[in-house]
Amino acid sequence: MLRIKSFLFCAAMIGHESGGGGNAHAQNPVTLPGAVASSYVLTLQTAHALQLTQESLSLRLLDFKDSRCPPGVHCMWAGQATVTIQVTQTGVPSETLLIGTPAPKEFPGSASYRGFQFSLQSLEPSPTVNGEISLDQVRATVLIEKIQK
């Protein structure tokens, strides 16, 4: 499973770099073995909701927290990034999810909503020592896995 997630992350980064201007986009679905029926990698920004039409999902980046260690700084802990997203499926009430980068178990990792598993793959830009990053600068890359029933 780690190998599949690594592949998807690399595919997301290639798609992100070739996506032009960092706009929100969806990669083509990838069929995975096991319990995962299909998978999507999306890059969310606050400017607008992102529609995943083939699954009737809408996602919006609402907030973020970033305690990751800035590049070039020596920290006792690597830190963690979390994002709050709103997920809506056509005809169903929306839900707010908190997902984050890998960290100790008391911190959020992935979250689920109506047969989908959401996990944060990356958060850009990286934190800096000299200034704060505003929400409108943030790009959150999220992996969405549709779980087979």
JSON list of C-alpha atoms in Angstrom, two decimals:
[
{"chain": "A", "resi": 1, "resn": "MET", "atom": "CA", "xyz": [0.00, 0.00, 0.00]},
{"chain": "A", "resi": 2, "resn": "LEU", "atom": "CA", "xyz": [2.93, 2.32, 0.78]},
{"chain": "A", "resi": 3, "resn": "ARG", "atom": "CA", "xyz": [4.28, 1.72, -2.71]},
{"chain": "A", "resi": 4, "resn": "ILE", "atom": "CA", "xyz": [0.88, 2.65, -4.23]},
{"chain": "A", "resi": 5, "resn": "LYS", "atom": "CA", "xyz": [0.66, 5.82, -2.13]},
{"chain": "A", "resi": 6, "resn": "SER", "atom": "CA", "xyz": [4.24, 6.75, -3.11]},
{"chain": "A", "resi": 7, "resn": "PHE", "atom": "CA", "xyz": [3.32, 6.28, -6.76]},
{"chain": "A", "resi": 8, "resn": "LEU", "atom": "CA", "xyz": [0.20, 8.41, -6.36]},
{"chain": "A", "resi": 9, "resn": "PHE", "atom": "CA", "xyz": [2.15, 11.14, -4.57]},
{"chain": "A", "resi": 10, "resn": "CYS", "atom": "CA", "xyz": [4.74, 11.20, -7.39]},
{"chain": "A", "resi": 11, "resn": "ALA", "atom": "CA", "xyz": [1.95, 11.30, -9.97]},
{"chain": "A", "resi": 12, "resn": "ALA", "atom": "CA", "xyz": [0.35, 14.17, -8.06]},
{"chain": "A", "resi": 13, "resn": "MET", "atom": "CA", "xyz": [3.58, 16.14, -8.01]},
{"chain": "A", "resi": 14, "resn": "ILE", "atom": "CA", "xyz": [4.12, 15.61, -11.75]},
{"chain": "A", "resi": 15, "resn": "GLY", "atom": "CA", "xyz": [0.52, 16.65, -12.42]},
{"chain": "A", "resi": 16, "resn": "HIS", "atom": "CA", "xyz": [0.88, 19.61, -10.06]},
{"chain": "A", "resi": 17, "resn": "GLU", "atom": "CA", "xyz": [4.04, 20.84, -11.73]},
{"chain": "A", "resi": 18, "resn": "SER", "atom": "CA", "xyz": [2.55, 20.49, -15.20]},
{"chain": "A", "resi": 19, "resn": "GLY", "atom": "CA", "xyz": [-0.86, 21.83, -14.13]},
{"chain": "A", "resi": 20, "resn": "GLY", "atom": "CA", "xyz": [0.03, 25.44, -14.88]},
{"chain": "A", "resi": 21, "resn": "GLY", "atom": "CA", "xyz": [-0.19, 28.09, -12.22]},
{"chain": "A", "resi": 22, "resn": "GLY", "atom": "CA", "xyz": [-1.10, 25.79, -9.33]},
{"chain": "A", "resi": 23, "resn": "ASN", "atom": "CA", "xyz": [-4.83, 25.80, -10.08]},
{"chain": "A", "resi": 24, "resn": "ALA", "atom": "CA", "xyz": [-6.98, 23.12, -8.49]},
{"chain": "A", "resi": 25, "resn": "HIS", "atom": "CA", "xyz": [-7.13, 20.05, -10.69]},
{"chain": "A", "resi": 26, "resn": "ALA", "atom": "CA", "xyz": [-8.06, 16.37, -10.62]},
{"chain": "A", "resi": 27, "resn": "GLN", "atom": "CA", "xyz": [-5.85, 13.64, -12.00]},
{"chain": "A", "resi": 28, "resn": "ASN", "atom": "CA", "xyz": [-7.32, 10.72, -13.93]},
{"chain": "A", "resi": 29, "resn": "PRO", "atom": "CA", "xyz": [-8.70, 7.97, -11.68]},
{"chain": "A", "resi": 30, "resn": "VAL", "atom": "CA", "xyz": [-6.29, 5.14, -10.90]},
{"chain": "A", "resi": 31, "resn": "THR", "atom": "CA", "xyz": [-7.60, 1.63, -10.26]},
{"chain": "A", "resi": 32, "resn": "LEU", "atom": "CA", "xyz": [-5.91, 0.07, -7.25]},
{"chain": "A", "resi": 33, "resn": "PRO", "atom": "CA", "xyz": [-5.95, -3.52, -6.00]},
{"chain": "A", "resi": 34, "resn": "GLY", "atom": "CA", "xyz": [-7.69, -4.52, -2.77]},
{"chain": "A", "resi": 35, "resn": "ALA", "atom": "CA", "xyz": [-10.36, -2.45, -1.08]},
{"chain": "A", "resi": 36, "resn": "VAL", "atom": "CA", "xyz": [-9.72, 0.77, -2.96]},
{"chain": "A", "resi": 37, "resn": "ALA", "atom": "CA", "xyz": [-11.93, 1.12, -6.05]},
{"chain": "A", "resi": 38, "resn": "SER", "atom": "CA", "xyz": [-10.45, 4.33, -7.42]},
{"chain": "A", "resi": 39, "resn": "SER", "atom": "CA", "xyz": [-8.24, 7.16, -6.32]},
{"chain": "A", "resi": 40, "resn": "TYR", "atom": "CA", "xyz": [-7.94, 10.87, -7.09]},
{"chain": "A", "resi": 41, "resn": "VAL", "atom": "CA", "xyz": [-5.30, 13.46, -6.27]},
{"chain": "A", "resi": 42, "resn": "LEU", "atom": "CA", "xyz": [-6.59, 17.02, -6.00]},
{"chain": "A", "resi": 43, "resn": "THR", "atom": "CA", "xyz": [-4.90, 20.31, -5.23]},
{"chain": "A", "resi": 44, "resn": "LEU", "atom": "CA", "xyz": [-7.18, 22.62, -3.26]},
{"chain": "A", "resi": 45, "resn": "GLN", "atom": "CA", "xyz": [-6.97, 26.39, -2.90]},
{"chain": "A", "resi": 46, "resn": "THR", "atom": "CA", "xyz": [-9.32, 28.74, -1.08]},
{"chain": "A", "resi": 47, "resn": "ALA", "atom": "CA", "xyz": [-10.38, 30.73, -4.13]},
{"chain": "A", "resi": 48, "resn": "HIS", "atom": "CA", "xyz": [-13.08, 28.24, -5.15]},
{"chain": "A", "resi": 49, "resn": "ALA", "atom": "CA", "xyz": [-14.62, 24.84, -4.47]},
{"chain": "A", "resi": 50, "resn": "LEU", "atom": "CA", "xyz": [-13.23, 21.98, -6.51]},
{"chain": "A", "resi": 51, "resn": "GLN", "atom": "CA", "xyz": [-15.76, 19.70, -8.21]},
{"chain": "A", "resi": 52, "resn": "LEU", "atom": "CA", "xyz": [-14.97, 16.00, -8.59]},
{"chain": "A", "resi": 53, "resn": "THR", "atom": "CA", "xyz": [-17.79, 15.46, -11.07]},
{"chain": "A", "resi": 54, "resn": "GLN", "atom": "CA", "xyz": [-17.38, 11.71, -11.60]},
{"chain": "A", "resi": 55, "resn": "GLU", "atom": "CA", "xyz": [-18.06, 11.14, -7.86]},
{"chain": "A", "resi": 56, "resn": "SER", "atom": "CA", "xyz": [-20.54, 14.04, -7.36]},
{"chain": "A", "resi": 57, "resn": "LEU", "atom": "CA", "xyz": [-18.20, 15.53, -4.75]},
{"chain": "A", "resi": 58, "resn": "SER", "atom": "CA", "xyz": [-17.35, 19.14, -4.02]},
{"chain": "A", "resi": 59, "resn": "LEU", "atom": "CA", "xyz": [-14.35, 20.08, -1.85]},
{"chain": "A", "resi": 60, "resn": "ARG", "atom": "CA", "xyz": [-13.38, 23.42, -0.35]},
{"chain": "A", "resi": 61, "resn": "LEU", "atom": "CA", "xyz": [-10.28, 24.33, 1.65]},
{"chain": "A", "resi": 62, "resn": "LEU", "atom": "CA", "xyz": [-11.47, 26.17, 4.78]},
{"chain": "A", "resi": 63, "resn": "ASP", "atom": "CA", "xyz": [-8.41, 26.50, 7.03]},
{"chain": "A", "resi": 64, "resn": "PHE", "atom": "CA", "xyz": [-4.91, 25.22, 7.77]},
{"chain": "A", "resi": 65, "resn": "LYS", "atom": "CA", "xyz": [-2.44, 24.95, 10.63]},
{"chain": "A", "resi": 66, "resn": "ASP", "atom": "CA", "xyz": [1.25, 24.41, 10.02]},
{"chain": "A", "resi": 67, "resn": "SER", "atom": "CA", "xyz": [3.73, 23.60, 12.78]},
{"chain": "A", "resi": 68, "resn": "ARG", "atom": "CA", "xyz": [6.29, 22.04, 10.43]},
{"chain": "A", "resi": 69, "resn": "CYS", "atom": "CA", "xyz": [9.90, 23.01, 10.91]},
{"chain": "A", "resi": 70, "resn": "PRO", "atom": "CA", "xyz": [10.96, 25.68, 8.36]},
{"chain": "A", "resi": 71, "resn": "PRO", "atom": "CA", "xyz": [13.66, 24.65, 5.87]},
{"chain": "A", "resi": 72, "resn": "GLY", "atom": "CA", "xyz": [17.17, 25.34, 7.18]},
{"chain": "A", "resi": 73, "resn": "VAL", "atom": "CA", "xyz": [16.10, 25.36, 10.85]},
{"chain": "A", "resi": 74, "resn": "HIS", "atom": "CA", "xyz": [16.97, 22.59, 13.31]},
{"chain": "A", "resi": 75, "resn": "CYS", "atom": "CA", "xyz": [13.88, 21.56, 15.28]},
{"chain": "A", "resi": 76, "resn": "MET", "atom": "CA", "xyz": [13.26, 18.98, 18.00]},
{"chain": "A", "resi": 77, "resn": "TRP", "atom": "CA", "xyz": [10.15, 17.77, 16.16]},
{"chain": "A", "resi": 78, "resn": "ALA", "atom": "CA", "xyz": [9.42, 17.85, 12.42]},
{"chain": "A", "resi": 79, "resn": "GLY", "atom": "CA", "xyz": [5.96, 19.26, 13.15]},
{"chain": "A", "resi": 80, "resn": "GLN", "atom": "CA", "xyz": [2.70, 18.67, 11.36]},
{"chain": "A", "resi": 81, "resn": "ALA", "atom": "CA", "xyz": [0.46, 20.37, 8.84]},
{"chain": "A", "resi": 82, "resn": "THR", "atom": "CA", "xyz": [-3.33, 20.04, 9.02]},
{"chain": "A", "resi": 83, "resn": "VAL", "atom": "CA", "xyz": [-6.09, 21.31, 6.78]},
{"chain": "A", "resi": 84, "resn": "THR", "atom": "CA", "xyz": [-9.80, 21.69, 7.33]},
{"chain": "A", "resi": 85, "resn": "ILE", "atom": "CA", "xyz": [-11.84, 20.86, 4.25]},
{"chain": "A", "resi": 86, "resn": "GLN", "atom": "CA", "xyz": [-15.56, 20.91, 3.57]},
{"chain": "A", "resi": 87, "resn": "VAL", "atom": "CA", "xyz": [-16.80, 17.92, 1.57]},
{"chain": "A", "resi": 88, "resn": "THR", "atom": "CA", "xyz": [-20.23, 17.78, -0.05]},
{"chain": "A", "resi": 89, "resn": "GLN", "atom": "CA", "xyz": [-21.82, 15.05, -2.12]},
{"chain": "A", "resi": 90, "resn": "THR", "atom": "CA", "xyz": [-24.86, 15.87, -4.23]},
{"chain": "A", "resi": 91, "resn": "GLY", "atom": "CA", "xyz": [-28.04, 15.45, -2.20]},
{"chain": "A", "resi": 92, "resn": "VAL", "atom": "CA", "xyz": [-26.21, 14.81, 1.10]},
{"chain": "A", "resi": 93, "resn": "PRO", "atom": "CA", "xyz": [-25.33, 17.25, 3.90]},
{"chain": "A", "resi": 94, "resn": "SER", "atom": "CA", "xyz": [-21.75, 18.52, 3.79]},
{"chain": "A", "resi": 95, "resn": "GLU", "atom": "CA", "xyz": [-19.20, 17.58, 6.41]},
{"chain": "A", "resi": 96, "resn": "THR", "atom": "CA", "xyz": [-16.07, 19.32, 7.70]},
{"chain": "A", "resi": 97, "resn": "LEU", "atom": "CA", "xyz": [-12.97, 17.08, 7.85]},
{"chain": "A", "resi": 98, "resn": "LEU", "atom": "CA", "xyz": [-9.61, 17.66, 9.52]},
{"chain": "A", "resi": 99, "resn": "ILE", "atom": "CA", "xyz": [-6.71, 15.82, 7.87]},
{"chain": "A", "resi": 100, "resn": "GLY", "atom": "CA", "xyz": [-2.97, 16.12, 8.35]},
{"chain": "A", "resi": 101, "resn": "THR", "atom": "CA", "xyz": [0.50, 14.98, 7.50]},
{"chain": "A", "resi": 102, "resn": "PRO", "atom": "CA", "xyz": [1.80, 11.90, 9.35]},
{"chain": "A", "resi": 103, "resn": "ALA", "atom": "CA", "xyz": [2.42, 12.59, 13.04]},
{"chain": "A", "resi": 104, "resn": "PRO", "atom": "CA", "xyz": [1.98, 10.91, 16.43]},
{"chain": "A", "resi": 105, "resn": "LYS", "atom": "CA", "xyz": [-1.37, 9.16, 16.87]},
{"chain": "A", "resi": 106, "resn": "GLU", "atom": "CA", "xyz": [-2.97, 11.97, 18.90]},
{"chain": "A", "resi": 107, "resn": "PHE", "atom": "CA", "xyz": [-2.95, 14.19, 15.82]},
{"chain": "A", "resi": 108, "resn": "PRO", "atom": "CA", "xyz": [-5.38, 13.80, 12.90]},
{"chain": "A", "resi": 109, "resn": "GLY", "atom": "CA", "xyz": [-4.24, 11.87, 9.86]},
{"chain": "A", "resi": 110, "resn": "SER", "atom": "CA", "xyz": [-6.87, 10.76, 7.40]},
{"chain": "A", "resi": 111, "resn": "ALA", "atom": "CA", "xyz": [-10.66, 11.09, 7.61]},
{"chain": "A", "resi": 112, "resn": "SER", "atom": "CA", "xyz": [-13.57, 9.44, 5.86]},
{"chain": "A", "resi": 113, "resn": "TYR", "atom": "CA", "xyz": [-16.84, 10.61, 4.36]},
{"chain": "A", "resi": 114, "resn": "ARG", "atom": "CA", "xyz": [-19.52, 8.45, 2.70]},
{"chain": "A", "resi": 115, "resn": "GLY", "atom": "CA", "xyz": [-17.20, 5.69, 1.41]},
{"chain": "A", "resi": 116, "resn": "PHE", "atom": "CA", "xyz": [-14.23, 7.95, 0.65]},
{"chain": "A", "resi": 117, "resn": "GLN", "atom": "CA", "xyz": [-10.94, 8.20, 2.58]},
{"chain": "A", "resi": 118, "resn": "PHE", "atom": "CA", "xyz": [-9.17, 11.60, 2.53]},
{"chain": "A", "resi": 119, "resn": "SER", "atom": "CA", "xyz": [-5.50, 12.16, 3.39]},
{"chain": "A", "resi": 120, "resn": "LEU", "atom": "CA", "xyz": [-3.21, 15.16, 3.09]},
{"chain": "A", "resi": 121, "resn": "GLN", "atom": "CA", "xyz": [-0.28, 14.50, 0.75]},
{"chain": "A", "resi": 122, "resn": "SER", "atom": "CA", "xyz": [1.39, 17.92, 0.84]},
{"chain": "A", "resi": 123, "resn": "LEU", "atom": "CA", "xyz": [0.88, 21.51, 1.91]},
{"chain": "A", "resi": 124, "resn": "GLU", "atom": "CA", "xyz": [2.59, 24.39, 0.14]},
{"chain": "A", "resi": 125, "resn": "PRO", "atom": "CA", "xyz": [4.27, 26.75, 0.63]},
{"chain": "A", "resi": 126, "resn": "SER", "atom": "CA", "xyz": [6.64, 25.52, 3.33]},
{"chain": "A", "resi": 127, "resn": "PRO", "atom": "CA", "xyz": [6.66, 27.49, 6.57]},
{"chain": "A", "resi": 128, "resn": "THR", "atom": "CA", "xyz": [9.12, 30.36, 6.89]},
{"chain": "A", "resi": 129, "resn": "VAL", "atom": "CA", "xyz": [10.95, 31.88, 9.84]},
{"chain": "A", "resi": 130, "resn": "ASN", "atom": "CA", "xyz": [10.31, 35.47, 8.76]},
{"chain": "A", "resi": 131, "resn": "GLY", "atom": "CA", "xyz": [6.61, 35.62, 8.14]},
{"chain": "A", "resi": 132, "resn": "GLU", "atom": "CA", "xyz": [3.21, 34.09, 8.28]},
{"chain": "A", "resi": 133, "resn": "ILE", "atom": "CA", "xyz": [1.51, 32.41, 5.38]},
{"chain": "A", "resi": 134, "resn": "SER", "atom": "CA", "xyz": [-2.05, 33.47, 4.63]},
{"chain": "A", "resi": 135, "resn": "LEU", "atom": "CA", "xyz": [-4.81, 31.04, 3.72]},
{"chain": "A", "resi": 136, "resn": "ASP", "atom": "CA", "xyz": [-5.09, 32.42, 0.18]},
{"chain": "A", "resi": 137, "resn": "GLN", "atom": "CA", "xyz": [-1.45, 31.37, -0.48]},
{"chain": "A", "resi": 138, "resn": "VAL", "atom": "CA", "xyz": [-1.99, 27.75, 0.57]},
{"chain": "A", "resi": 139, "resn": "ARG", "atom": "CA", "xyz": [-2.22, 24.79, -1.81]},
{"chain": "A", "resi": 140, "resn": "ALA", "atom": "CA", "xyz": [-3.23, 21.49, -0.21]},
{"chain": "A", "resi": 141, "resn": "THR", "atom": "CA", "xyz": [-2.77, 18.28, -2.19]},
{"chain": "A", "resi": 142, "resn": "VAL", "atom": "CA", "xyz": [-5.29, 15.68, -1.03]},
{"chain": "A", "resi": 143, "resn": "LEU", "atom": "CA", "xyz": [-5.52, 11.99, -1.89]},
{"chain": "A", "resi": 144, "resn": "ILE", "atom": "CA", "xyz": [-9.11, 10.71, -2.10]},
{"chain": "A", "resi": 145, "resn": "GLU", "atom": "CA", "xyz": [-9.61, 6.96, -2.16]},
{"chain": "A", "resi": 146, "resn": "LYS", "atom": "CA", "xyz": [-13.02, 5.50, -2.95]},
{"chain": "A", "resi": 147, "resn": "ILE", "atom": "CA", "xyz": [-13.45, 2.37, -0.86]},
{"chain": "A", "resi": 148, "resn": "GLN", "atom": "CA", "xyz": [-15.23, -0.63, -2.41]},
{"chain": "A", "resi": 149, "resn": "LYS", "atom": "CA", "xyz": [-18.14, -2.08, -0.48]}
]
